[in-house]
PDB file of C-alpha atoms in Angstrom:
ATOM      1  CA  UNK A 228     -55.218 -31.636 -23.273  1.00 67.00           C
ATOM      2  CA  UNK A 229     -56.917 -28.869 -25.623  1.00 86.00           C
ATOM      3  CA  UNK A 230     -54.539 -25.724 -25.837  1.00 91.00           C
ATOM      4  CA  UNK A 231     -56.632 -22.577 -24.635  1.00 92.00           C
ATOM      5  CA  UNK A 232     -57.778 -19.930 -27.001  1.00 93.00           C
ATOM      6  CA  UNK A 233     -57.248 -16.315 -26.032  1.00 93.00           C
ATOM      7  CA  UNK A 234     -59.599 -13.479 -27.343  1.00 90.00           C
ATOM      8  CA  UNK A 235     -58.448  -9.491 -25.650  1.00 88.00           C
ATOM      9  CA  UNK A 236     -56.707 -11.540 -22.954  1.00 89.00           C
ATOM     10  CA  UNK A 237     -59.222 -13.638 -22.008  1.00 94.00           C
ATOM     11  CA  UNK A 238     -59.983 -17.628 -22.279  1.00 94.00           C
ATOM     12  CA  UNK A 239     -62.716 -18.389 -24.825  1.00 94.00           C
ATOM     13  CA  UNK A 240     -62.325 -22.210 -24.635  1.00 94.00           C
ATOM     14  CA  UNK A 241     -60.277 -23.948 -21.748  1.00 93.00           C
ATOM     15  CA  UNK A 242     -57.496 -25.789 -21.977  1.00 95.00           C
ATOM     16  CA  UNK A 243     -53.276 -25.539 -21.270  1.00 95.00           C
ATOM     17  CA  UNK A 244     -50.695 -22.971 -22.461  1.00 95.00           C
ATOM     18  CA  UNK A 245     -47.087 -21.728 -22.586  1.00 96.00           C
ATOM     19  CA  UNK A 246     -46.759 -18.843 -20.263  1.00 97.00           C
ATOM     20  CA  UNK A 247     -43.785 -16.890 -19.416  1.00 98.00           C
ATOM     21  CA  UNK A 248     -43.631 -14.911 -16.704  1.00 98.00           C
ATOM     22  CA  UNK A 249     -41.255 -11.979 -15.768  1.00 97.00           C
ATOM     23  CA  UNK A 250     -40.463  -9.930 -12.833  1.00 95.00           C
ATOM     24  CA  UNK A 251     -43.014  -7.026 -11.821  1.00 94.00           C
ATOM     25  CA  UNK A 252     -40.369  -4.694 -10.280  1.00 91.00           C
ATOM     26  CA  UNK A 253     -38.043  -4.712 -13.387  1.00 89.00           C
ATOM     27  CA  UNK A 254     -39.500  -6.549 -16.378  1.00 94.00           C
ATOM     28  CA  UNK A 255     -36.565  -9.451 -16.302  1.00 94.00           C
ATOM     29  CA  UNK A 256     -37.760 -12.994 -17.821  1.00 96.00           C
ATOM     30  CA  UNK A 257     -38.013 -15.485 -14.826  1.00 96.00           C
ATOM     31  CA  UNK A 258     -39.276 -18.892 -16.090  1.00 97.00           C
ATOM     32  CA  UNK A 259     -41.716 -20.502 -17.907  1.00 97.00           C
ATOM     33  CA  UNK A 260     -44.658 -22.362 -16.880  1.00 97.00           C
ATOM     34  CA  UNK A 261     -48.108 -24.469 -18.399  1.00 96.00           C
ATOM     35  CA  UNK A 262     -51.441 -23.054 -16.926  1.00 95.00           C
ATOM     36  CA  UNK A 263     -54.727 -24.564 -17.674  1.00 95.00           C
ATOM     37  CA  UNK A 264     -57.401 -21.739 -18.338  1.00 95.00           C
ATOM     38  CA  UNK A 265     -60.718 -22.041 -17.795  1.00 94.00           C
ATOM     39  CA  UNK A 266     -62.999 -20.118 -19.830  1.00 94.00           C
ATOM     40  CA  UNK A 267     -63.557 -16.347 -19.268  1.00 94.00           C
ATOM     41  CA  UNK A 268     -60.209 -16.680 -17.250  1.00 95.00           C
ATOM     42  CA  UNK A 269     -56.959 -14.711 -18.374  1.00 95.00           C
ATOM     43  CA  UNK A 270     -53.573 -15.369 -18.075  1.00 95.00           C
ATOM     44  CA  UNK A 271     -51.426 -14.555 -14.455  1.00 95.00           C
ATOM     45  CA  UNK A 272     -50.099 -11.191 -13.973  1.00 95.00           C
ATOM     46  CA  UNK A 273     -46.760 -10.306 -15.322  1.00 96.00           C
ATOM     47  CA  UNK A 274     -46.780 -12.857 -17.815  1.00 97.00           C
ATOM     48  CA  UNK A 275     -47.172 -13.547 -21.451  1.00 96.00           C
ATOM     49  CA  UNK A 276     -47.784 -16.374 -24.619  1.00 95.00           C
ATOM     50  CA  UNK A 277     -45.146 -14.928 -26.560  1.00 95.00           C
ATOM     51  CA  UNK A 278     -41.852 -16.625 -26.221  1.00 96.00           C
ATOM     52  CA  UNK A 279     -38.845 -14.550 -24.775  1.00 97.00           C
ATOM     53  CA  UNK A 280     -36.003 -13.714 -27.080  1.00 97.00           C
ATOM     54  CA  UNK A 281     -33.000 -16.425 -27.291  1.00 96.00           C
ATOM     55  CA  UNK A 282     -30.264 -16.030 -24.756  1.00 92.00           C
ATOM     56  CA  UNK A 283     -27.783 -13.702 -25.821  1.00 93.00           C
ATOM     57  CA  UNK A 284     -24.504 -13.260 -24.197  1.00 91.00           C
ATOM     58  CA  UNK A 285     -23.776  -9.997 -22.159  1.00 90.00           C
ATOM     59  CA  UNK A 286     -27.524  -9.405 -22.115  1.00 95.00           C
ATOM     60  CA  UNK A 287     -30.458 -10.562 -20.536  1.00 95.00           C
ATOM     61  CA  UNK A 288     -34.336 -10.667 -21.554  1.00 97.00           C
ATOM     62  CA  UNK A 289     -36.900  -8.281 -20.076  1.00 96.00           C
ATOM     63  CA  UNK A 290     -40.292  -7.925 -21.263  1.00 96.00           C
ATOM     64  CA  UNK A 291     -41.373  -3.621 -22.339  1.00 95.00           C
ATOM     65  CA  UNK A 292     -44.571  -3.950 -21.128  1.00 93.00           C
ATOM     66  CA  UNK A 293     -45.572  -0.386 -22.854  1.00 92.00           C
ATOM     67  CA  UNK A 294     -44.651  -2.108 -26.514  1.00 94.00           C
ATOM     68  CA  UNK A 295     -45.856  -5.897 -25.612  1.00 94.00           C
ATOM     69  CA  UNK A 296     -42.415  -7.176 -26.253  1.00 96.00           C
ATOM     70  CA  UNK A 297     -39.084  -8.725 -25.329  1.00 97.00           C
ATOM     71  CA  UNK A 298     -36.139  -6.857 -25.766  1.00 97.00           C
ATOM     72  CA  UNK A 299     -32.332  -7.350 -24.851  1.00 97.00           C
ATOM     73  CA  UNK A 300     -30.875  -4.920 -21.906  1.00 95.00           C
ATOM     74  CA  UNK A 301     -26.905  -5.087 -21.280  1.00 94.00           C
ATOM     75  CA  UNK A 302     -25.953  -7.040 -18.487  1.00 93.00           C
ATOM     76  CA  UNK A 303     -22.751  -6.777 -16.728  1.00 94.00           C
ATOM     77  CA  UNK A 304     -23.456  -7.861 -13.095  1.00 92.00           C
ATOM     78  CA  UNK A 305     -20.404  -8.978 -10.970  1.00 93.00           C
ATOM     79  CA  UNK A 306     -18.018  -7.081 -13.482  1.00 96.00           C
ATOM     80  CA  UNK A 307     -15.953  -4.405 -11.965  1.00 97.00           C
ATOM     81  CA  UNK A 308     -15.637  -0.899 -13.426  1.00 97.00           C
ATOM     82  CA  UNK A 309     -13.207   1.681 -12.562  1.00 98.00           C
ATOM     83  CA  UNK A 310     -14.694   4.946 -11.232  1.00 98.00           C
ATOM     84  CA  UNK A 311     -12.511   7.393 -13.858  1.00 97.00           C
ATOM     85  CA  UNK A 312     -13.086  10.732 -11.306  1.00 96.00           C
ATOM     86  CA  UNK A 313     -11.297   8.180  -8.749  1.00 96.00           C
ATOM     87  CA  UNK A 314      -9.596   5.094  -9.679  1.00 96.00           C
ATOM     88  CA  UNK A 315     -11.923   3.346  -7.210  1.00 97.00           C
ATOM     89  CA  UNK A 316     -13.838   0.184  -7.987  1.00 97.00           C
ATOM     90  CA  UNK A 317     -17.239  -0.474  -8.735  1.00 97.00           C
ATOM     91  CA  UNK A 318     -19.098  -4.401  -8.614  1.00 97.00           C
ATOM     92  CA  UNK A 319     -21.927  -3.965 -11.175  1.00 96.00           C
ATOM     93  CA  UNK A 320     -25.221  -5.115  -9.307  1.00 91.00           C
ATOM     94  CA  UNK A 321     -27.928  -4.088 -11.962  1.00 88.00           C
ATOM     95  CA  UNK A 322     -28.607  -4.835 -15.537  1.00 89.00           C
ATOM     96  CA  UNK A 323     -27.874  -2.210 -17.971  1.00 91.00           C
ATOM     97  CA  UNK A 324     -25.357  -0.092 -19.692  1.00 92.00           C
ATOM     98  CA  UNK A 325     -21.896   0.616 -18.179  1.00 94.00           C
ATOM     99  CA  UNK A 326     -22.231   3.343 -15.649  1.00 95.00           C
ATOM    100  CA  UNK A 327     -21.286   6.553 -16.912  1.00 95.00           C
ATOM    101  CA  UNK A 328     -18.023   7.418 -15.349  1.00 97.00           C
ATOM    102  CA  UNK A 329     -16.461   4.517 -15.621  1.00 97.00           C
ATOM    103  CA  UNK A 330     -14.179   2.059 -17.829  1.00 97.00           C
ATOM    104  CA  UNK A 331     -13.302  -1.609 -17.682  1.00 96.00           C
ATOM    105  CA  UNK A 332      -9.361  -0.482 -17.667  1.00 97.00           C
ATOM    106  CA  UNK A 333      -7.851  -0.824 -14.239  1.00 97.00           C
ATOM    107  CA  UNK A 334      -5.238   1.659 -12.898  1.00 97.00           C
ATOM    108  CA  UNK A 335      -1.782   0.626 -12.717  1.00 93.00           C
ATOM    109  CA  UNK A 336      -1.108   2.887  -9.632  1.00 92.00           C
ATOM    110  CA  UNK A 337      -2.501   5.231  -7.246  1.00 91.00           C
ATOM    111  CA  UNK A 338      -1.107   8.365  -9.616  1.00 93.00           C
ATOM    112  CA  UNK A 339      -2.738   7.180 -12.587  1.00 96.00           C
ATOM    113  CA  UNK A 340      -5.384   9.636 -14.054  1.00 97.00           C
ATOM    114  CA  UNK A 341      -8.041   8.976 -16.689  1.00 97.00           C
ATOM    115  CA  UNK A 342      -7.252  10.976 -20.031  1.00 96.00           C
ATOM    116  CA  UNK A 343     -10.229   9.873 -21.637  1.00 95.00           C
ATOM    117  CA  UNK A 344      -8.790   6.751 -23.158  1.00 96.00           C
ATOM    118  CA  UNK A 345      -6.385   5.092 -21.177  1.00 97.00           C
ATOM    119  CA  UNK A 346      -4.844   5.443 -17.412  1.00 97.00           C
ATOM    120  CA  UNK A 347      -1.437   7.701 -17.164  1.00 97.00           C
ATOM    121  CA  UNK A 348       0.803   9.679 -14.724  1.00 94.00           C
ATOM    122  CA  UNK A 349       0.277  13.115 -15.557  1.00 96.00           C
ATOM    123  CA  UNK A 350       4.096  14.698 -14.925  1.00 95.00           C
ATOM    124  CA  UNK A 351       3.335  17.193 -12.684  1.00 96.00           C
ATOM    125  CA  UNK A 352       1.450  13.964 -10.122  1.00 95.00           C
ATOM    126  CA  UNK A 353       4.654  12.323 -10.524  1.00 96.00           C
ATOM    127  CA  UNK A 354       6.834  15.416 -10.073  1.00 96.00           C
ATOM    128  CA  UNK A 355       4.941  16.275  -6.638  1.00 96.00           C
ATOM    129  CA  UNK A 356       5.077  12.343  -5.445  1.00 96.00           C
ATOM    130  CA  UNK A 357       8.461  12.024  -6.319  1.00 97.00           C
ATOM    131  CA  UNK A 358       8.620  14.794  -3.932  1.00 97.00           C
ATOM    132  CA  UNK A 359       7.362  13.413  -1.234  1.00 97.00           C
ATOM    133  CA  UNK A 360       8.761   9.797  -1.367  1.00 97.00           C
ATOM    134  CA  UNK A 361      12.017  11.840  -1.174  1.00 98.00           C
ATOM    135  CA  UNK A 362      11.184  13.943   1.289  1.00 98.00           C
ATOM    136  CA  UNK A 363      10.014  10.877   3.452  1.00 98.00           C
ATOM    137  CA  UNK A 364      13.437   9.143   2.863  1.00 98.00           C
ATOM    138  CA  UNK A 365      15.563  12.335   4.115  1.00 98.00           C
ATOM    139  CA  UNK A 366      13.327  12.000   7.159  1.00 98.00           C
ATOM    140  CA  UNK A 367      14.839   8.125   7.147  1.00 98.00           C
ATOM    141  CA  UNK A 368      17.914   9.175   7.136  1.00 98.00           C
ATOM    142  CA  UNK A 369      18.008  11.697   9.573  1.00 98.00           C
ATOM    143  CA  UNK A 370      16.299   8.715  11.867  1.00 97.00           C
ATOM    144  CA  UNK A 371      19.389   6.540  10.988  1.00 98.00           C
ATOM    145  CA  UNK A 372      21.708   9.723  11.644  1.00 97.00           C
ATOM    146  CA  UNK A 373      19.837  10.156  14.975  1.00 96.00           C
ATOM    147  CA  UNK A 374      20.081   6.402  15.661  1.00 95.00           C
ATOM    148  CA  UNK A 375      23.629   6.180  15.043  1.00 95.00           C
ATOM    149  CA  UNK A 376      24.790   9.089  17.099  1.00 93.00           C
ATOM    150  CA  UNK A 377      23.507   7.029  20.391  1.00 92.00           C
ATOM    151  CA  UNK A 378      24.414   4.342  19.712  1.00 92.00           C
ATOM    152  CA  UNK A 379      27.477   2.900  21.407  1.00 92.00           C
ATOM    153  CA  UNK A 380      31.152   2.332  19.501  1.00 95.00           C
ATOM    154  CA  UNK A 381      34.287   0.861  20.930  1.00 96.00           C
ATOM    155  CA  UNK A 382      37.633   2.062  20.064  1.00 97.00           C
ATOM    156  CA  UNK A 383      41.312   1.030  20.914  1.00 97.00           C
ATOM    157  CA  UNK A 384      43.548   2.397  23.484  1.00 97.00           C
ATOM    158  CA  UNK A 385      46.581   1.021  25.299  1.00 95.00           C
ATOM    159  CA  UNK A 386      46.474  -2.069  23.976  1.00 96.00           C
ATOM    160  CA  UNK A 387      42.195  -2.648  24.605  1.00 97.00           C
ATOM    161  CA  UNK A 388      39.099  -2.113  23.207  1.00 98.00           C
ATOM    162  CA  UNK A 389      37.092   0.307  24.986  1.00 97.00           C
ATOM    163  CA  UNK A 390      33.212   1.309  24.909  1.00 96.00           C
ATOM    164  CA  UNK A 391      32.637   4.672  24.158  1.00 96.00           C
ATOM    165  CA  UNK A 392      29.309   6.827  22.940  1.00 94.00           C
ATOM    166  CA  UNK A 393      27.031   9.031  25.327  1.00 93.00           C
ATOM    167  CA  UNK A 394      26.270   6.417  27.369  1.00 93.00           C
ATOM    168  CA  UNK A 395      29.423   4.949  28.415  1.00 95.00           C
ATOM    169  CA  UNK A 396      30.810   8.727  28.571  1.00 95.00           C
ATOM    170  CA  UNK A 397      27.712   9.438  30.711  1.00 95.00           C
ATOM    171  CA  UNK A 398      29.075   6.344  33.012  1.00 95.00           C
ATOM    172  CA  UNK A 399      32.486   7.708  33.032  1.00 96.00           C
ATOM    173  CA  UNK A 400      32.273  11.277  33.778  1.00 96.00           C
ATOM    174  CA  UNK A 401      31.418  10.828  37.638  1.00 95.00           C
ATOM    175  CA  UNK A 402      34.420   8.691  37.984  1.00 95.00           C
ATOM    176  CA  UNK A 403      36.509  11.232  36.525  1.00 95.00           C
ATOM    177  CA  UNK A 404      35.350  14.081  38.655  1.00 95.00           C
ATOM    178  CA  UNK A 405      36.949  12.010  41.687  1.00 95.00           C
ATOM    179  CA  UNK A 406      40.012  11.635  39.602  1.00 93.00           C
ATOM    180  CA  UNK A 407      40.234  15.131  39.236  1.00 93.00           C
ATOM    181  CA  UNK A 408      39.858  15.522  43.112  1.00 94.00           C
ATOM    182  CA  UNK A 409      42.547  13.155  43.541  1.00 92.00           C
ATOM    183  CA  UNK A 410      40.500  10.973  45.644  1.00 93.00           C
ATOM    184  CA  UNK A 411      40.655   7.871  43.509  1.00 92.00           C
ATOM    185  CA  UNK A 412      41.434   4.815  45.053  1.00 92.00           C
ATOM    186  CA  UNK A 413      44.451   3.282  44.811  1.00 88.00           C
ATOM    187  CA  UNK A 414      43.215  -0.301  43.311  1.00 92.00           C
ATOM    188  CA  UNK A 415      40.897   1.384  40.580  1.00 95.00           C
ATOM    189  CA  UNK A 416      40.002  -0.223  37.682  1.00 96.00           C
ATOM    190  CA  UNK A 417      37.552   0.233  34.426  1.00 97.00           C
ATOM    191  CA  UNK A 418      36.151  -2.693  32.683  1.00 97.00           C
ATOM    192  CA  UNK A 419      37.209  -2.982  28.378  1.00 97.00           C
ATOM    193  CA  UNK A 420      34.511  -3.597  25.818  1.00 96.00           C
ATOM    194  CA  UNK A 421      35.684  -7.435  26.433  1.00 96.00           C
ATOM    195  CA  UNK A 422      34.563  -7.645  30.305  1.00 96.00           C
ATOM    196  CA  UNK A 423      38.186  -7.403  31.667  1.00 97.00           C
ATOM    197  CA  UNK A 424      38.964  -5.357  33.971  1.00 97.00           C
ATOM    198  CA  UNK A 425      41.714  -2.925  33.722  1.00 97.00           C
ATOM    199  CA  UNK A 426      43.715  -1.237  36.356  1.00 96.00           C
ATOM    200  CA  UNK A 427      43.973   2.499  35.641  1.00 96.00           C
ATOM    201  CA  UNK A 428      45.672   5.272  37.177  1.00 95.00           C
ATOM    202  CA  UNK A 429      43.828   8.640  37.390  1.00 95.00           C
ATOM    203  CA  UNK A 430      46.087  10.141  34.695  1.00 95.00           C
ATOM    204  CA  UNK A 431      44.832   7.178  32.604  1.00 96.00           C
ATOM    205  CA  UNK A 432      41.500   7.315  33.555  1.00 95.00           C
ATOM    206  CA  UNK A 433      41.391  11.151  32.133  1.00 95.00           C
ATOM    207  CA  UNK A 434      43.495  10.493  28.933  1.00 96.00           C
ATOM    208  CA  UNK A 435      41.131   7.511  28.168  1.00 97.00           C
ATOM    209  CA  UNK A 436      38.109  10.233  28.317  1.00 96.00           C
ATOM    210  CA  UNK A 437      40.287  12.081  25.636  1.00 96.00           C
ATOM    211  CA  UNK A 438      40.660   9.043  23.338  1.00 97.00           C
ATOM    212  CA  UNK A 439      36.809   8.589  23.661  1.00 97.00           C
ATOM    213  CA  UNK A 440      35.824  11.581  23.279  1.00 97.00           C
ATOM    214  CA  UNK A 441      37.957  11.967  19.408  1.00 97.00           C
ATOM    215  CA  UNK A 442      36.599   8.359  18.755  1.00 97.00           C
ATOM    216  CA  UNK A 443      33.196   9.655  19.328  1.00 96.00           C
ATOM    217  CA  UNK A 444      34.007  12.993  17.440  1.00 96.00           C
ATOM    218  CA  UNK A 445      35.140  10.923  14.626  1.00 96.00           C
ATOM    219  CA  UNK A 446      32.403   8.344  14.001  1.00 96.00           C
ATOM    220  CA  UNK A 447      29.962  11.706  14.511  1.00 96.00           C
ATOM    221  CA  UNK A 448      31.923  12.748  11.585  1.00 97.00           C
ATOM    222  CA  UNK A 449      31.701   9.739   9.777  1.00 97.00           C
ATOM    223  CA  UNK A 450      27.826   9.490  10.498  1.00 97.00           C
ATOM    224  CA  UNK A 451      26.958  13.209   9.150  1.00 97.00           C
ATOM    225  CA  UNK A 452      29.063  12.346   6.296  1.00 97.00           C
ATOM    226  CA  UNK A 453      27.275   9.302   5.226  1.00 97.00           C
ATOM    227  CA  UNK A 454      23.935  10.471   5.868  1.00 97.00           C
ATOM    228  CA  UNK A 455      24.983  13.601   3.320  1.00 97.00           C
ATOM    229  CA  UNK A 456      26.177  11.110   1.197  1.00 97.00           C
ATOM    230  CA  UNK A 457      23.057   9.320   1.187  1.00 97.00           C
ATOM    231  CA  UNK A 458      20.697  11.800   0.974  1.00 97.00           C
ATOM    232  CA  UNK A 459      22.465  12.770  -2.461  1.00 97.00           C
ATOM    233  CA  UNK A 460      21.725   9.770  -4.006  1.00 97.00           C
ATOM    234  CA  UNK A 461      18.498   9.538  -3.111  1.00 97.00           C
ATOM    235  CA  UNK A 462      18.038  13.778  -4.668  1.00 97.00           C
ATOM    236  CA  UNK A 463      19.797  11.849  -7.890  1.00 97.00           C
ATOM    237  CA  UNK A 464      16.956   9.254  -8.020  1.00 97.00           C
ATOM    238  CA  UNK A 465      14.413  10.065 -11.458  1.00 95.00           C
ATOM    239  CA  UNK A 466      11.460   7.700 -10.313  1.00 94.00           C
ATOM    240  CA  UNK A 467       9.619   7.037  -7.282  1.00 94.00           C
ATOM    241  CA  UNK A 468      10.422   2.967  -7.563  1.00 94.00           C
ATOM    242  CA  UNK A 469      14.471   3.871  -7.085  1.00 97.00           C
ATOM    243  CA  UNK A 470      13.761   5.836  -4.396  1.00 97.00           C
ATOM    244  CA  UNK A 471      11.448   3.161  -2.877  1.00 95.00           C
ATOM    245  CA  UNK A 472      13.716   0.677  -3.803  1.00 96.00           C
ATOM    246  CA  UNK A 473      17.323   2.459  -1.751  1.00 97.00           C
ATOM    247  CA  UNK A 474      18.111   1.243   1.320  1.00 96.00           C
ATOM    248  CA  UNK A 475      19.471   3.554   4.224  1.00 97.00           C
ATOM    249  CA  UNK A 476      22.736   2.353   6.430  1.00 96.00           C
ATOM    250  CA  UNK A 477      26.436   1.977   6.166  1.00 95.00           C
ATOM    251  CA  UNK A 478      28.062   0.993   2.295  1.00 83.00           C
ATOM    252  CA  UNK A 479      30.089  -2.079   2.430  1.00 66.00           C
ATOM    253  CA  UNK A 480      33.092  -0.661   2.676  1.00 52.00           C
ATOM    254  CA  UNK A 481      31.864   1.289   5.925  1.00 49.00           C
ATOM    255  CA  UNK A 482      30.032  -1.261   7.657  1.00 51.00           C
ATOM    256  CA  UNK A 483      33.167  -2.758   8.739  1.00 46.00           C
ATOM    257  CA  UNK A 484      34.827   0.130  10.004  1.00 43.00           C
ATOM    258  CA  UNK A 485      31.530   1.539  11.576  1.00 45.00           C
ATOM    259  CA  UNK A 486      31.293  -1.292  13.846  1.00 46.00           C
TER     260      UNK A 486
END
């Protein structure tokens, strides 16, 4: 087949050429194609003879239709960029530069702030986060303090172990008003903290109130203790990830004796 001529854009002898077409909204090389001319006819719109520029990587082709040739334009799409104003990310859905604003450096943590050339912790973010974490894990603690102050203990008296805490001293106080009346039945008895049950006299009765009422005084003491002792470690602590890290309850050498 004869190859068309061209003369101001127009076919002065038919025949087939190399066209390459590219997009009419942005200018982007698409594909090319072989169209036969006839004569007098020109070539489709939004295409050219000339051949596009060799792939390039990072780039892509687009025709400048204002200087009638192909020129490279950065192309990033489906990278993400960091937003440095915010940390946030950003897909890339449209040839070009790198938006302004932005870096291909991700931050290492929500504190990190852009300092024009890398991601840091500026001291006084970390000084007021630190802060907080703390302040959070005081708030933990005084949970656990709360926590611990209901909940039930048993202690030893008279040769058994006994529940005791506000509940079982909540269960016992009616009982002891009658023993105070002297109106407690002969064949009374209160059940230990191992389900047997105990015949007590009403003078027993009221001294085992006393003994769980100084257990219960004294594990309240041993609570606010550790929770002060706790909460001075974690004042001690230099970085958020120790504070993060601590966990709140009984040492080992408590644990035992708490229970």
């Amino acid at each position: 087949m004869t190859q068309a001529a061209l003369e101001k854009g127009l076919a002065i002898t038919e025949g087939e050429l190399p066209v390459f077409h590219y997009s009419p909204e942005t200018g982007e090389y698409l594909y090319q194609s072989t169209e036969y001319l006839s004569v007098g006819v020109g070539l489709p719109a939004n295409s050219c003879t000339d051949a596009p520029l060799p792939a390039r990587e990072g780039y892509s082709v687009y025709r400048d239709t204002k200087q009638g040739l192909w020129v490279y334009v950065e192309n990033h799409c489906g990278e993400t960029v960091f937003d440095t104003r915010t940390g946030q990310p950003i897909i890339i859905d449209r040839p070009g530069a790198y938006p302004p604003d932005t870096t291909t450096l991700a931050p290492r943590t929500s504190l990190d702030r852009w300092n024009g050339t890398a991601w840091v912790i500026p001291p006084d973010v970390l000084a007021q986060h630190l802060s907080a974490l703390k302040q959070s894990k005081f708030e933990e603690i005084n949970q656990w303090r709360d926590e611990q102050e209901l909940a039930g203990i048993i202690f030893e008296w008279n040769g058994h172990r006994w529940d005791g805490g506000q509940t079982s001293h909540a269960r016992l106080s009616p009982v002891l008003a009658v023993a105070k009346a002297g109106v407690l039945p002969a064949d009374f008895f209160w059940t230990d903290a191992d389900n047997q049950d105990v015949a007590v006299t009403a003078e027993e009765l009221i001294e085992l109130e006393v003994q769980m009422l100084q257990a219960m005084v004294s594990q309240g003491f041993r609570i606010h203790e550790r929770q002060r002792a706790m909460k001075k470690v974690v004042s001690s602590f230099a970085t958020p990830e120790e504070v993060q890290a601590y966990r709140i309850g009984w040492d080992e050498a408590e644990k035992e004796h708490a229970s």
